[in-house]
Tab-separated table of C-alpha atoms and ligand atoms in Angstrom:
chain	number	residue	atom	x	y	z
A	1	MET	CA	25.707	-0.619	-13.196
A	2	LYS	CA	24.715	-3.850	-14.899
A	3	VAL	CA	22.434	-6.535	-13.494
A	4	THR	CA	21.120	-9.696	-15.124
A	5	ILE	CA	17.750	-11.077	-14.047
A	6	ASP	CA	16.413	-14.282	-15.590
A	7	ASN	CA	18.967	-13.941	-18.403
A	8	ILE	CA	17.938	-10.363	-19.225
A	9	THR	CA	20.632	-7.729	-18.672
A	10	LEU	CA	19.898	-4.083	-17.980
A	11	GLU	CA	21.605	-0.932	-16.708
A	12	VAL	CA	20.380	0.531	-13.436
A	13	GLU	CA	21.308	3.369	-11.083
A	14	PRO	CA	23.347	2.542	-7.949
A	15	GLY	CA	21.015	1.860	-5.014
A	16	THR	CA	18.370	0.165	-7.163
A	17	THR	CA	16.977	-2.955	-5.531
A	18	ILE	CA	16.590	-6.277	-7.336
A	19	MET	CA	12.799	-5.794	-7.160
A	20	GLN	CA	12.984	-2.345	-8.801
A	21	ALA	CA	15.300	-3.652	-11.507
A	22	ALA	CA	13.044	-6.640	-12.172
A	23	ARG	CA	10.001	-4.367	-12.403
A	24	MET	CA	11.845	-2.299	-15.027
A	25	ILE	CA	11.988	-5.446	-17.151
A	26	GLY	CA	8.326	-6.302	-16.633
A	27	PRO	CA	5.737	-8.368	-14.777
A	28	GLU	CA	6.963	-11.691	-16.215
A	29	VAL	CA	10.245	-11.281	-14.369
A	30	ALA	CA	9.207	-9.217	-11.308
A	31	PRO	CA	9.019	-11.293	-8.114
A	32	PRO	CA	5.703	-11.280	-6.230
A	33	ALA	CA	5.424	-8.793	-3.351
A	34	MET	CA	3.112	-9.151	-0.390
A	35	CYS	CA	4.617	-6.540	1.933
A	36	TYR	CA	6.754	-4.309	-0.309
A	37	TYR	CA	4.937	-1.177	-1.471
A	38	GLU	CA	7.043	1.258	-3.455
A	39	PRO	CA	5.281	4.477	-2.303
A	40	LEU	CA	5.808	3.586	1.379
A	41	LYS	CA	9.228	4.188	2.910
A	42	GLY	CA	10.530	1.221	4.905
A	43	SER	CA	8.106	-1.304	3.410
A	44	GLY	CA	9.391	-4.734	2.405
A	45	GLY	CA	11.442	-7.415	4.079
A	46	LYS	CA	8.583	-8.908	6.098
A	47	CYS	CA	6.884	-11.609	4.035
A	48	ARG	CA	9.647	-13.272	2.016
A	49	ALA	CA	7.370	-13.663	-1.022
A	50	CYS	CA	10.039	-12.044	-3.193
A	51	LEU	CA	12.972	-14.391	-2.399
A	52	VAL	CA	15.319	-14.850	-5.370
A	53	LYS	CA	18.608	-16.624	-6.019
A	54	VAL	CA	21.746	-14.550	-6.581
A	55	THR	CA	24.018	-16.809	-8.605
A	56	ALA	CA	26.782	-14.177	-8.855
A	57	GLY	CA	27.091	-11.416	-6.246
A	58	SER	CA	28.973	-8.935	-8.437
A	59	GLU	CA	31.586	-8.679	-11.153
A	60	LYS	CA	34.331	-8.175	-8.535
A	61	ASP	CA	33.165	-11.068	-6.390
A	62	PRO	CA	31.160	-13.471	-8.540
A	63	ARG	CA	30.504	-16.001	-5.774
A	64	PRO	CA	26.841	-16.950	-5.400
A	65	MET	CA	25.026	-15.752	-2.281
A	66	PRO	CA	24.613	-18.758	0.003
A	67	LYS	CA	20.907	-18.241	0.686
A	68	LEU	CA	17.951	-16.870	-1.210
A	69	VAL	CA	17.619	-13.112	-0.694
A	70	PRO	CA	14.539	-10.847	-0.538
A	71	ALA	CA	14.494	-8.921	-3.828
A	72	CYS	CA	12.662	-5.934	-2.339
A	73	ILE	CA	15.413	-4.972	0.125
A	74	THR	CA	18.561	-6.253	-1.600
A	75	ALA	CA	20.472	-3.650	-3.583
A	76	VAL	CA	21.907	-4.564	-6.938
A	77	GLN	CA	25.718	-4.813	-7.302
A	78	ASP	CA	27.510	-4.231	-10.593
A	79	GLY	CA	27.567	-7.503	-12.516
A	80	MET	CA	25.075	-9.268	-10.244
A	81	ILE	CA	23.245	-12.247	-11.732
A	82	VAL	CA	19.810	-13.043	-10.323
A	83	GLU	CA	17.469	-15.939	-10.965
A	84	ASN	CA	13.774	-15.687	-10.273
A	85	THR	CA	11.358	-17.607	-12.453
A	86	VAL	CA	14.138	-19.754	-13.940
A	87	ASN	CA	15.302	-21.177	-10.605
A	88	GLU	CA	13.699	-24.339	-9.223
A	89	ASP	CA	14.773	-23.618	-5.617
A	90	VAL	CA	13.073	-20.222	-5.742
A	91	LEU	CA	9.830	-21.671	-7.069
A	92	GLU	CA	9.895	-24.478	-4.520
A	93	THR	CA	10.580	-22.053	-1.664
A	94	ARG	CA	7.648	-19.862	-2.724
A	95	LYS	CA	5.326	-22.803	-2.223
A	96	GLY	CA	6.518	-22.859	1.376
A	97	ILE	CA	6.060	-19.096	1.755
A	98	VAL	CA	2.466	-19.383	0.527
A	99	GLU	CA	1.878	-22.193	3.002
A	100	PHE	CA	3.356	-20.089	5.781
A	101	LEU	CA	1.211	-17.051	4.951
A	102	LEU	CA	-1.859	-19.256	4.896
A	103	LEU	CA	-1.106	-20.916	8.260
A	104	ASN	CA	-3.538	-18.654	10.080
A	105	HIS	CA	-5.351	-17.156	7.122
A	106	PRO	CA	-8.921	-18.445	6.764
A	107	LEU	CA	-9.935	-19.821	3.368
A	108	ASP	CA	-12.988	-17.596	3.309
A	109	CYS	CA	-12.575	-16.092	-0.167
A	110	PRO	CA	-16.231	-16.848	-1.044
A	111	VAL	CA	-17.384	-14.395	1.626
A	112	CYS	CA	-14.444	-11.993	1.598
A	113	ASP	CA	-14.841	-8.572	-0.027
A	114	GLN	CA	-11.235	-8.666	-1.247
A	115	ALA	CA	-11.756	-11.766	-3.405
A	116	GLY	CA	-10.866	-11.009	-6.992
A	117	GLU	CA	-8.348	-8.323	-6.037
A	118	CYS	CA	-6.542	-10.099	-3.192
A	119	HIS	CA	-2.790	-10.392	-3.580
A	120	LEU	CA	-2.674	-13.466	-1.359
A	121	GLN	CA	-5.277	-15.151	-3.537
A	122	ASP	CA	-3.160	-14.389	-6.626
A	123	PHE	CA	0.038	-15.409	-4.844
A	124	SER	CA	-1.326	-18.758	-3.727
A	125	PHE	CA	-2.921	-19.391	-7.129
A	126	GLU	CA	0.320	-18.672	-8.960
A	127	HIS	CA	2.863	-20.074	-6.513
A	128	GLY	CA	1.122	-22.296	-3.979
A	129	VAL	CA	-0.013	-25.877	-3.895
A	130	SER	CA	-3.651	-26.922	-4.011
A	131	SER	CA	-3.673	-28.888	-0.773
A	132	THR	CA	-2.974	-28.068	2.864
A	133	ARG	CA	-0.890	-30.031	5.368
A	134	THR	CA	-2.059	-28.290	8.514
A	135	VAL	CA	-4.796	-29.504	10.829
A	136	GLU	CA	-4.021	-27.174	13.727
A	137	GLU	CA	-6.536	-24.606	14.827
A	138	ARG	CA	-5.929	-21.169	13.361
A	139	ASN	CA	-5.589	-17.964	15.342
A	140	THR	CA	-9.027	-16.408	15.472
A	141	PHE	CA	-10.108	-12.890	16.345
A	142	GLU	CA	-13.452	-11.138	16.393
A	143	PRO	CA	-13.870	-8.493	13.658
A	144	THR	CA	-13.343	-4.981	15.061
A	145	ASP	CA	-14.524	-1.597	13.855
A	146	LEU	CA	-11.691	0.872	13.492
A	147	GLY	CA	-13.943	3.901	13.360
A	148	PRO	CA	-17.190	4.366	11.431
A	149	ASN	CA	-15.936	3.324	7.973
A	150	ILE	CA	-13.209	0.701	8.377
A	151	GLN	CA	-13.507	-2.845	9.623
A	152	LEU	CA	-10.550	-4.966	10.698
A	153	ASN	CA	-10.776	-8.709	10.268
A	154	MET	CA	-7.540	-9.713	11.944
A	155	ASN	CA	-7.958	-13.376	10.951
A	156	ARG	CA	-6.983	-12.392	7.431
A	157	CYS	CA	-4.047	-10.129	8.284
A	158	ILE	CA	-0.613	-11.273	7.106
A	159	LEU	CA	1.239	-8.649	9.165
A	160	CYS	CA	2.761	-6.932	6.179
A	161	TYR	CA	2.860	-3.566	8.027
A	162	ARG	CA	1.670	-1.644	4.959
A	163	CYS	CA	-1.260	-0.090	6.836
A	164	VAL	CA	1.046	0.953	9.651
A	165	TYR	CA	3.458	2.699	7.265
A	166	THR	CA	0.530	4.339	5.468
A	167	ALA	CA	-0.869	5.720	8.717
A	168	ASP	CA	2.615	6.814	9.742
A	169	GLN	CA	3.540	8.494	6.498
A	170	ILE	CA	0.367	10.074	5.176
A	171	THR	CA	-1.731	10.816	8.250
A	172	ASP	CA	-1.186	12.786	11.456
A	173	GLY	CA	-0.970	10.905	14.717
A	174	ARG	CA	-1.041	7.188	13.979
A	175	VAL	CA	-3.127	5.350	16.550
A	176	HIS	CA	-2.746	1.780	15.303
A	177	GLY	CA	0.158	-0.601	14.962
A	178	VAL	CA	1.279	-4.166	15.531
A	179	MET	CA	0.822	-5.245	19.148
A	180	HIS	CA	2.460	-8.278	20.777
A	181	ARG	CA	4.957	-10.636	19.153
A	182	GLY	CA	5.309	-13.757	17.042
A	183	ASP	CA	2.182	-15.865	16.891
A	184	HIS	CA	0.364	-13.392	19.152
A	185	ALA	CA	1.092	-10.364	16.970
A	186	GLU	CA	-1.961	-8.450	15.841
A	187	ILE	CA	-2.915	-5.147	14.258
A	188	SER	CA	-4.736	-3.064	16.789
A	189	THR	CA	-5.486	0.485	17.813
A	190	TYR	CA	-4.099	1.775	21.059
A	191	ILE	CA	-6.747	0.972	23.710
A	192	GLU	CA	-9.562	0.467	21.164
A	193	LYS	CA	-9.234	3.966	19.723
A	194	ALA	CA	-10.915	4.683	16.397
A	195	ILE	CA	-8.665	5.450	13.446
A	196	ASP	CA	-10.016	8.884	12.796
A	197	ASN	CA	-8.319	11.281	10.407
A	198	ASP	CA	-8.905	12.574	6.890
A	199	PHE	CA	-6.718	9.979	5.148
A	200	SER	CA	-7.378	6.896	7.268
A	201	GLY	CA	-9.306	5.141	4.464
A	202	ASN	CA	-6.087	4.590	2.528
A	203	VAL	CA	-5.197	1.704	4.817
A	204	ILE	CA	-7.981	-0.197	3.045
A	205	ASP	CA	-6.346	0.285	-0.371
A	206	VAL	CA	-2.869	-0.773	0.710
A	207	CYS	CA	-3.974	-3.926	2.547
A	208	PRO	CA	-3.038	-6.843	0.268
A	209	VAL	CA	-5.748	-9.070	1.772
A	210	GLY	CA	-9.267	-8.567	3.116
A	211	ALA	CA	-8.168	-7.620	6.633
A	212	LEU	CA	-9.159	-3.975	6.251
A	213	THR	CA	-12.386	-3.359	4.402
A	214	ASP	CA	-14.599	-0.407	3.535
A	215	LYS	CA	-17.780	-0.592	5.574
A	216	THR	CA	-19.657	1.588	3.055
A	217	TYR	CA	-18.991	-1.066	0.386
A	218	ARG	CA	-18.978	-4.343	2.320
A	219	PHE	CA	-21.014	-7.119	0.695
A	220	LYS	CA	-22.518	-4.801	-1.936
A	221	SER	CA	-21.042	-6.679	-4.871
A	222	ARG	CA	-18.345	-9.065	-5.980
A	223	VAL	CA	-15.635	-6.974	-7.568
A	224	TRP	CA	-15.942	-8.722	-10.937
A	225	PHE	CA	-19.572	-7.595	-11.201
A	226	SER	CA	-18.604	-3.951	-10.956
A	227	LYS	CA	-17.111	-1.561	-13.439
A	228	PRO	CA	-14.161	0.679	-12.498
A	229	VAL	CA	-13.944	4.127	-14.047
A	230	ASP	CA	-11.272	6.818	-13.582
A	231	ALA	CA	-12.771	10.060	-12.352
A	232	HIS	CA	-11.770	13.249	-10.580
A	233	CYS	CA	-13.397	15.926	-8.493
A	234	GLU	CA	-12.552	19.282	-6.951
A	235	CYS	CA	-11.124	18.545	-3.553
A	236	GLU	CA	-9.218	20.754	-1.140
A	237	LYS	CA	-7.717	17.897	0.830
A	238	CYS	CA	-6.407	15.543	-1.858
A	239	SER	CA	-5.770	15.419	-5.614
A	240	GLY	CA	-9.393	14.314	-6.132
A	241	LYS	CA	-8.164	11.644	-8.584
A	242	ALA	CA	-9.871	8.342	-7.883
A	243	THR	CA	-11.331	5.184	-9.322
A	244	ILE	CA	-15.087	4.938	-8.888
A	245	TRP	CA	-16.780	1.561	-9.107
A	246	TYR	CA	-20.202	1.204	-10.707
A	247	LYS	CA	-22.798	-1.469	-10.373
A	248	GLY	CA	-25.364	-0.502	-12.970
A	249	ASP	CA	-25.900	3.243	-12.472
A	250	GLU	CA	-24.919	3.197	-8.837
A	251	VAL	CA	-21.462	4.189	-7.550
A	252	ILE	CA	-20.850	1.468	-4.972
A	253	ARG	CA	-17.337	2.402	-3.911
A	254	VAL	CA	-14.491	4.818	-4.429
A	255	THR	CA	-10.818	3.811	-4.198
A	256	GLY	CA	-7.428	5.312	-4.906
A	257	ARG	CA	-6.019	4.728	-8.378
A	258	LYS	CA	-3.489	1.935	-8.601
A	259	ASN	CA	-0.589	1.221	-10.938
A	260	MET	CA	0.215	-2.104	-12.605
A	261	TRP	CA	1.757	-3.387	-9.348
A	262	GLY	CA	-1.438	-2.735	-7.408
A	263	GLU	CA	0.071	0.271	-5.614
A	264	VAL	CA	-1.895	3.465	-5.014
A	265	THR	CA	-0.635	6.346	-7.145
A	266	ASP	CA	-2.741	9.078	-5.468
A	267	PHE	CA	-3.810	8.710	-1.865
A	268	ILE	CA	-7.327	10.115	-1.499
A	269	CYS	CA	-9.101	11.688	1.453
A	270	ASN	CA	-12.003	10.125	3.335
A	271	GLY	CA	-14.439	12.699	1.971
A	272	CYS	CA	-13.804	11.503	-1.601
A	273	ARG	CA	-13.741	7.841	-0.577
A	274	PHE	CA	-16.715	7.517	1.731
A	275	ASP	CA	-19.042	10.459	0.985
A	276	LYS	CA	-18.980	11.013	-2.785
A	277	LYS	CA	-21.169	8.171	-4.008
A	278	LYS	CA	-23.063	9.955	-6.784
A	279	THR	CA	-22.038	10.292	-10.431
A	280	ALA	CA	-22.750	14.025	-10.131
A	281	ASP	CA	-19.894	14.293	-7.614
A	282	TRP	CA	-17.370	13.268	-10.262
A	283	VAL	CA	-16.000	14.191	-13.686
A	284	ILE	CA	-15.640	10.888	-15.516
A	285	GLU	CA	-12.386	10.401	-17.441
A	286	GLY	CA	-12.887	6.916	-18.867
A	287	PRO	CA	-12.652	3.213	-18.076
A	288	THR	CA	-9.901	2.200	-15.684
A	289	ASN	CA	-7.128	0.252	-17.296
A	290	VAL	CA	-7.433	-3.174	-15.674
A	291	SER	CA	-4.790	-5.799	-16.251
A	292	ARG	CA	-6.028	-8.475	-18.628
A	293	HIS	CA	-5.164	-11.269	-16.219
A	294	SER	CA	-7.401	-9.745	-13.529
A	295	VAL	CA	-10.816	-11.251	-12.976
A	296	ILE	CA	-12.161	-7.672	-12.951
A	297	SER	CA	-11.356	-7.286	-16.632
A	298	ALA	CA	-13.802	-10.116	-17.353
A	299	ASN	CA	-16.399	-7.439	-16.511
A	300	LYS	CA	-19.142	-9.962	-15.935
A	301	TYR	CA	-21.615	-7.291	-14.969
A	302	GLY	CA	-20.980	-5.205	-18.086
A	303	ALA	CA	-21.465	-8.264	-20.264
A	304	ASN	CA	-25.143	-8.213	-19.364
A	305	LEU	CA	-25.535	-4.516	-19.985
A	306	ILE	CA	-23.645	-3.949	-23.209
A	307	LYS	CA	-25.782	-4.043	-26.331
A	308	PRO	CA	-24.705	-6.933	-28.555
A	309	ALA	CA	-22.451	-5.719	-31.348
A	310	PHE	CA	-23.596	-6.067	-34.949
A	311	PRO	CA	-21.728	-9.325	-35.669
A	312	VAL	CA	-23.285	-10.858	-32.552
A	313	LEU	CA	-26.766	-9.816	-33.664
A	314	GLN	CA	-26.025	-11.175	-37.115
A	315	ALA	CA	-24.945	-14.466	-35.567
A	316	ALA	CA	-28.113	-14.504	-33.465
A	317	ARG	CA	-30.212	-14.115	-36.623
A	318	ASP	CA	-28.286	-16.928	-38.254
A	319	TYR	CA	-28.948	-19.139	-35.245
A	320	LYS	CA	-32.648	-18.399	-35.677
A	321	GLN	CA	-32.479	-19.477	-39.288
A	322	ILE	CA	-31.018	-22.860	-38.434
A	323	ASN	CA	-33.345	-23.309	-35.477
A	324	ASP	CA	-30.445	-23.841	-33.128
A	325	ASP	CA	-31.412	-24.607	-29.527
A	326	ARG	CA	-28.280	-23.272	-27.797
A	327	ASP	CA	-28.810	-20.844	-24.910
A	328	ARG	CA	-29.056	-17.382	-26.426
A	329	SER	CA	-30.707	-15.713	-23.457
A	330	PHE	CA	-27.631	-13.508	-22.968
A	331	LEU	CA	-28.295	-11.994	-26.394
A	332	GLY	CA	-31.770	-10.955	-25.320
A	333	ILE	CA	-33.603	-13.038	-27.960
A	334	GLN	CA	-36.055	-15.882	-27.658
A	335	PRO	CA	-35.211	-19.324	-29.028
A	336	ALA	CA	-36.668	-19.819	-32.473
A	337	LEU	CA	-39.815	-21.930	-32.529
A	338	PRO	CA	-39.697	-25.207	-34.429
A	339	LYS	CA	-40.949	-24.583	-37.960
A	340	SER	CA	-44.073	-26.695	-37.525
A	341	LYS	CA	-45.210	-24.537	-34.582
A	342	LYS	CA	-44.706	-21.221	-36.342
A	343	LYS	CA	-47.908	-19.440	-37.254
B	401	SF4	S1	-4.198	-5.232	8.182
B	401	SF4	FE1	-3.667	-5.564	6.012
B	401	SF4	S2	-2.197	-3.901	5.560
B	401	SF4	FE2	-2.312	-4.054	7.804
B	401	SF4	S3	-0.640	-5.445	8.368
B	401	SF4	FE3	-2.496	-6.695	8.140
B	401	SF4	S4	-2.425	-7.434	6.008
B	401	SF4	FE4	-0.994	-5.722	6.162
B	402	FES	S1	7.839	-8.345	-0.748
B	402	FES	FE1	9.924	-8.661	-0.249
B	402	FES	S2	9.845	-9.480	1.717
B	402	FES	FE2	7.768	-9.029	1.316
């Protein structure tokens, strides 16, 4: 069947959602997703980040849908016409969704481990407004340990349910979920139980914000100072395919590999994630492909370690010749002395 999204028409299989169709076209057209997570059954429909306008429902019934619809749970009809980035109402509504998600979310990015890879940070940067209208006190919770390696900071949770589906679908015996309702809703374990099974660490990877963090990595580095590398190991419990994150020569964390939508492609076991923190534990495959718009690709840490390429050295020599006083410390050379002071 045919669907048109932002003036681009494509053929899709029956049952395809608007989100899946938009992703087939590419990231420029795909709506943002804060709760939808393709590998997890039942995800989506919670956050409303992906609302789009359907200007024609189908070829048979081309009336527009009266309200904006969530792209992640709305199936495409033959001849449907959808507007995402080209519709003013959609863009205006997203500002409101960002505001809503930030109602109780602390603006603590400077001290949050997720900064730099936080989907809410990206969402508010791309779709939000720069000011806030709320003065009310936010919901606050004390951080809780969910077992030895995972910390929950409920203040940051946006109740997307991804961690709940992950625990449900890839681990045995889920012990955490969403307790209470509405403004009182919170992620919690049943009577303060620890989340303790071989795949529990994956909840950290699926969390779009910094609500679930890896205690073996917390505060070790900002993500843009580390270098992700694809690696694998022999593992009986999982595929052993992971991304390992270096700071200098040290492996500071291990995560599942993610696709271009930030979704884990191979869920890894806790042994690989929390215990294998030496290069010798891994067979290195090569640098992880990081999207160019990500702050991680700036690779600030690597910039200090990489030897200057020949043209840079050549330029440095030229600077010396003309006695330029610009800061060249990053090239590892001293400023040239004024001619009169040279011996
Ligand atoms: S803890 Fe993270 S993954 Fe779980 S519901 Fe909250 S935001 Fe979503
Ligand atoms: S991504 Fe569609 S409702 Fe959350």
